[in-house]
Coordinates of N, CA and C in Angstrom, one line a residue:
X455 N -126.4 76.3 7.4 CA -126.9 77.6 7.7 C -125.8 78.5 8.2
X456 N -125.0 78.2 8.8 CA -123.6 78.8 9.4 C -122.8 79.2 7.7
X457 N -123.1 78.6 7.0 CA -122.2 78.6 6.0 C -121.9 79.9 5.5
X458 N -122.9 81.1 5.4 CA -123.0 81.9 4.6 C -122.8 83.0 5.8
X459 N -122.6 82.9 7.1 CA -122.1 83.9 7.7 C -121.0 83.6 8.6
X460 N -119.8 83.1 7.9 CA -118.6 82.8 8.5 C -117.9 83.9 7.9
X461 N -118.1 84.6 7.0 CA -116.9 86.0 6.8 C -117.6 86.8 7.3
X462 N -118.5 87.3 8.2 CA -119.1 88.5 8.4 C -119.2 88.9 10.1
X463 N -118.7 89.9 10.3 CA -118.6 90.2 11.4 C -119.9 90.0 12.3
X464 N -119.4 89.8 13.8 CA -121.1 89.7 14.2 C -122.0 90.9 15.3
X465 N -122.3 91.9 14.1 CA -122.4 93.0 14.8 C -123.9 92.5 15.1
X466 N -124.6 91.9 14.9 CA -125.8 91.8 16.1 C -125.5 91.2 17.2
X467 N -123.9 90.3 17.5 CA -123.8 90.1 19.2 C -123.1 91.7 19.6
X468 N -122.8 92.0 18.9 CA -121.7 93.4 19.3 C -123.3 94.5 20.0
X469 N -123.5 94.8 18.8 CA -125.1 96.1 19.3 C -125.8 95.4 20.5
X470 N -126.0 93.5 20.2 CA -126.3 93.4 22.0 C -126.0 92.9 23.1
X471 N -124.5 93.3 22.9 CA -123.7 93.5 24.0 C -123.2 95.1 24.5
X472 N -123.4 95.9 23.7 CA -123.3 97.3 23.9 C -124.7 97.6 24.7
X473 N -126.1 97.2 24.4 CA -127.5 97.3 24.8 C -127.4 96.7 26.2
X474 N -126.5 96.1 26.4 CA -126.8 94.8 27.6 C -126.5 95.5 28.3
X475 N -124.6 96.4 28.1 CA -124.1 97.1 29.5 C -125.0 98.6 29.6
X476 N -125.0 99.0 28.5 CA -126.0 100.3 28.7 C -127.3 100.0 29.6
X477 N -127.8 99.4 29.4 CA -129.2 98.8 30.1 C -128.5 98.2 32.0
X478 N -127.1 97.9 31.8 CA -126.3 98.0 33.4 C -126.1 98.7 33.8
X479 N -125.7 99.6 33.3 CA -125.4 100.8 33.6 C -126.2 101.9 34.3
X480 N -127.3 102.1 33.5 CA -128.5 102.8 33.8 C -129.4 102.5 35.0
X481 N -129.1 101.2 35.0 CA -129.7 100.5 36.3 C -129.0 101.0 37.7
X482 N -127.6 100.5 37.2 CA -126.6 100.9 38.7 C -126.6 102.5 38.9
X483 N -127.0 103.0 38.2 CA -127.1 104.6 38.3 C -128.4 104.8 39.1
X484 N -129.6 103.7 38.8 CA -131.0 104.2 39.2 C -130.8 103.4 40.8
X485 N -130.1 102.9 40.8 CA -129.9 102.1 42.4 C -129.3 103.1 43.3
X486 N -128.3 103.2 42.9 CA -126.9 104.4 44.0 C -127.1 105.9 43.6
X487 N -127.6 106.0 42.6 CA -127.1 107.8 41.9 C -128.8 108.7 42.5
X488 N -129.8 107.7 41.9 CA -131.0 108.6 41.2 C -131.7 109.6 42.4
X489 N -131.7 108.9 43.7 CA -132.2 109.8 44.7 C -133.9 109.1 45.0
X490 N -134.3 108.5 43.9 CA -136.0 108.0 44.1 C -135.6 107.2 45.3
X491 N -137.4 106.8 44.9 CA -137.9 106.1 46.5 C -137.3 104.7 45.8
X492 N -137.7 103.7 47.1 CA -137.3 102.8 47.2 C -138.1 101.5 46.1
X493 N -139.4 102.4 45.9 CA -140.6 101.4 45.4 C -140.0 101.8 43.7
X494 N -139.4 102.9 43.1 CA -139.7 103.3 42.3 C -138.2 102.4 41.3
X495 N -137.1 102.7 42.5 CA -135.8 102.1 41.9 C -136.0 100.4 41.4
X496 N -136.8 99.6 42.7 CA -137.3 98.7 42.5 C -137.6 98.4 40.9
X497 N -139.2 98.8 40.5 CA -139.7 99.6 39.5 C -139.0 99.5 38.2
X498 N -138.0 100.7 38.2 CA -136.9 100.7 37.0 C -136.1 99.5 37.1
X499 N -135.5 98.8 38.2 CA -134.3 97.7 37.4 C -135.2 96.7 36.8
X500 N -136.6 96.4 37.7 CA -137.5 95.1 37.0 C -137.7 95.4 35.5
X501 N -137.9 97.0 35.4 CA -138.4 97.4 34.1 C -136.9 96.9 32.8
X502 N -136.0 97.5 33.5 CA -134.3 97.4 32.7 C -134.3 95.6 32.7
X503 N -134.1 94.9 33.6 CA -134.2 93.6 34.1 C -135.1 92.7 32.7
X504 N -136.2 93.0 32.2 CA -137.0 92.6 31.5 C -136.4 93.1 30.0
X505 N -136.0 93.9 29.5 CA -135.7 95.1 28.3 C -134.2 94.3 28.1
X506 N -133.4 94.1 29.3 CA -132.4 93.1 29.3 C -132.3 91.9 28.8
X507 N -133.6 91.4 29.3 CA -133.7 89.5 29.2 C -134.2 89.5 27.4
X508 N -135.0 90.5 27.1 CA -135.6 90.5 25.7 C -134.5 90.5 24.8
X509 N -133.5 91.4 25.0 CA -132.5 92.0 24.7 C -131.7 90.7 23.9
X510 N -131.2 90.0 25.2 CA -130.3 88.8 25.2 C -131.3 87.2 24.7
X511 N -132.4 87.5 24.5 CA -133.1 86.3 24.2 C -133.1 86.4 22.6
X512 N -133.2 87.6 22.3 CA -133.1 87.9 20.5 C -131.8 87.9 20.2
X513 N -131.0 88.4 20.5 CA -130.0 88.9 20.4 C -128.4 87.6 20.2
X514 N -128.9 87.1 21.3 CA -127.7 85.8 21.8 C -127.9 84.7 21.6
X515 N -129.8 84.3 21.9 CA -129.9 82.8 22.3 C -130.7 82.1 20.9
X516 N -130.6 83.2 20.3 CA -131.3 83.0 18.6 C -132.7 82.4 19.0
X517 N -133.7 83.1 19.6 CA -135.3 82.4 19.6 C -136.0 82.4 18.3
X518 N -135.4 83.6 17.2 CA -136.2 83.3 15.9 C -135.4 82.1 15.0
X519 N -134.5 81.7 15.2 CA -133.8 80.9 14.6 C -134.5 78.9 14.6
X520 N -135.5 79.3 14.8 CA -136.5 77.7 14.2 C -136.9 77.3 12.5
X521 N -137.0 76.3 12.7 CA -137.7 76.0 11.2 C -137.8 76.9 10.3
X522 N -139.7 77.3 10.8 CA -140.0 78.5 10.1 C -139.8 79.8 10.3
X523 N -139.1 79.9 10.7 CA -138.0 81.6 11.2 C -139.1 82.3 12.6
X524 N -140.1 81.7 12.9 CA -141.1 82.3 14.0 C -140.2 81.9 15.1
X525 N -140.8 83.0 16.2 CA -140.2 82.7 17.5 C -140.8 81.4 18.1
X526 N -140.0 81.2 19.2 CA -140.4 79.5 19.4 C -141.3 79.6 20.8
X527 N -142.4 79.9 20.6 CA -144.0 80.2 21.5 C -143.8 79.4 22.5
X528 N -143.9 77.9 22.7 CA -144.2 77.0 23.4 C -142.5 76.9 24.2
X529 N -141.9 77.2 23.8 CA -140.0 77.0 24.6 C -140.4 78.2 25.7
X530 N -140.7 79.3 24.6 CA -140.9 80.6 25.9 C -141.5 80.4 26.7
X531 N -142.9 80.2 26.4 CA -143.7 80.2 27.7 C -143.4 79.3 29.0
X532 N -142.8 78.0 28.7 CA -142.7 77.0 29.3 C -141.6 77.6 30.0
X533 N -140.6 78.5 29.5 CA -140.0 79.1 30.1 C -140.1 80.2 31.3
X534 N -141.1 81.1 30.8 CA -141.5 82.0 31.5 C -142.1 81.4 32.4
X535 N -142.8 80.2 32.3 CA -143.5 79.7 34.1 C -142.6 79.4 34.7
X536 N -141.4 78.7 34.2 CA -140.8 78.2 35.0 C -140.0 79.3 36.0
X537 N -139.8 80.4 35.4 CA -138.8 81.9 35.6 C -139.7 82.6 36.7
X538 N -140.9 82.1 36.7 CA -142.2 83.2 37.4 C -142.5 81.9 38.8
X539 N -142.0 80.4 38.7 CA -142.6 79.9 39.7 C -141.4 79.6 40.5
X540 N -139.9 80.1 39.9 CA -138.6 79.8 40.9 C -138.8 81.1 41.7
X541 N -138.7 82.3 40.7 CA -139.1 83.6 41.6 C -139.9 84.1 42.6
X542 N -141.5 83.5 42.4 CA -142.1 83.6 42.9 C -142.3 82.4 44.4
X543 N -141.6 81.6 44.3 CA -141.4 80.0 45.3 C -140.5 81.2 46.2
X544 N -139.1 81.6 45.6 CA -138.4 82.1 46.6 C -138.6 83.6 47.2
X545 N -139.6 84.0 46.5 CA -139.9 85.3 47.4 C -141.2 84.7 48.6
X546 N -142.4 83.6 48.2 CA -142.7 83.0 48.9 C -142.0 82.3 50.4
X547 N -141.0 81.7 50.1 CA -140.2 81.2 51.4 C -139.3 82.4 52.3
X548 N -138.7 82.9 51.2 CA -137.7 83.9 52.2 C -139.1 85.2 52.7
X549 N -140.7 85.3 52.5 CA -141.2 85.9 53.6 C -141.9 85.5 54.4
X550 N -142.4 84.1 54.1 CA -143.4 83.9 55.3 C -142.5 82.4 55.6
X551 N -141.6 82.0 54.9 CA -141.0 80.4 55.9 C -139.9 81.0 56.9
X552 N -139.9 82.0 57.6 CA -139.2 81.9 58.5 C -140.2 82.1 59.7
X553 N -141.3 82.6 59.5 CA -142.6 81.8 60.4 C -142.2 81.2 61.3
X554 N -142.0 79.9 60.1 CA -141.7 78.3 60.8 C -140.4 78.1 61.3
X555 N -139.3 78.8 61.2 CA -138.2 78.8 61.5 C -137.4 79.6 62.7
X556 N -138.4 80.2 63.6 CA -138.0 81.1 64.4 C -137.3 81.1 65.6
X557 N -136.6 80.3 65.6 CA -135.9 79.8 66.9 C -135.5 80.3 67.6
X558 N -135.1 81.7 67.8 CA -135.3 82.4 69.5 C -136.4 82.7 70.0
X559 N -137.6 82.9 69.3 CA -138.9 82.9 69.5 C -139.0 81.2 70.0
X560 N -138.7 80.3 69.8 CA -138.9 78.9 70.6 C -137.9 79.2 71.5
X561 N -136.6 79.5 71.3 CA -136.1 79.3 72.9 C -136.7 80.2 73.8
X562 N -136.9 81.2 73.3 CA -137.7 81.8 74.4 C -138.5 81.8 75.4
X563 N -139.3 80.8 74.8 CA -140.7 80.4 75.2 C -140.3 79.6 76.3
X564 N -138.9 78.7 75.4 CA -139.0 77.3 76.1 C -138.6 77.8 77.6
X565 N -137.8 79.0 77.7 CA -137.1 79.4 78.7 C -138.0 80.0 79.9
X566 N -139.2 80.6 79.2 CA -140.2 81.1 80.3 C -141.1 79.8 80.5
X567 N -141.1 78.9 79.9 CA -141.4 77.7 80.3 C -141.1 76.9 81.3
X568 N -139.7 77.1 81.3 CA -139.0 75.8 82.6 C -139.1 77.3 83.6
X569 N -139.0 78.4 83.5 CA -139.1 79.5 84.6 C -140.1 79.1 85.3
X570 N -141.3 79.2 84.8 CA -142.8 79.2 85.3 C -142.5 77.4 85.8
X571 N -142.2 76.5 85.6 CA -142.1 75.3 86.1 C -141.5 75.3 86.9
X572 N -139.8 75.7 87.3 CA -139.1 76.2 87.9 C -139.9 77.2 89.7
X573 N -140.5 78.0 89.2 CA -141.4 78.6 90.4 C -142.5 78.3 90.7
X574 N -143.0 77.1 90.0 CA -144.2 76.1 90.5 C -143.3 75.1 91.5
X575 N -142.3 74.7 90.9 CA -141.9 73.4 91.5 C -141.2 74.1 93.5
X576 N -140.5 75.4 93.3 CA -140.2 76.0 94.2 C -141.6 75.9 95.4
X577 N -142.5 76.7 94.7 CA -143.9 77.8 95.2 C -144.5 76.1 96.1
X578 N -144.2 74.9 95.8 CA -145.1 73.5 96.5 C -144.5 73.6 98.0

């Protein structure tokens, strides 16, 4: 299969590699430059972010390049859970596992703890 495109330049990695930084670019402009809210910048890079990954999934990782020239359904998706359950695991932990993690909130405690023991043991 390689055989018949070894003299030909590879202007579909070139167009999406020009798409890739334009699509950077635009982003780093919508972060620092644009002036929007906070929810909206968010917003656009997830939106650029996604337009990106499509980008480089056609583009680089050859997903139509199977048997029957169709994209490969079952690779994606298995993919995409996995991409939705690392993301979603770690925005899970970094907001609610430091809950469990709060350790000047325990020394705290522990400190008004021996206090109040401390002026019981006195107060006898």
């Amino acid at each position: 299969m390689a055989s018949h495109t070894e003299g030909r330049f590879p202007w579909k990695h070139l167009i999406g590699f020009v798409f890739s930084i334009v699509l950077t670019l635009i982003a780093l402009w919508v972060g620092l430059y644009s002036g929007f809210s906070t929810k909206m910048i968010i917003t656009f890079i997830v939106i650029l972010a996604i337009l990106q990954a499509v980008i480089q999934l056609f583009m680089f990782m050859h997903v139509t390049e199977s048997e029957n020239g169709k994209v490969q359904t079952g690779t994606m998706l298995y993919a995409a859970f996995i991409a939705v359950a690392v993301v979603a695991g770690t925005i899970w932990v970094m907001s609610f596992g430091m809950d469990y993690m709060d350790h000047d909130k325990d020394m705290k405690n522990m400190d008004h703890n021996m206090e109040m023991k401390h002026e019981q043991d006195n107060g006898n």
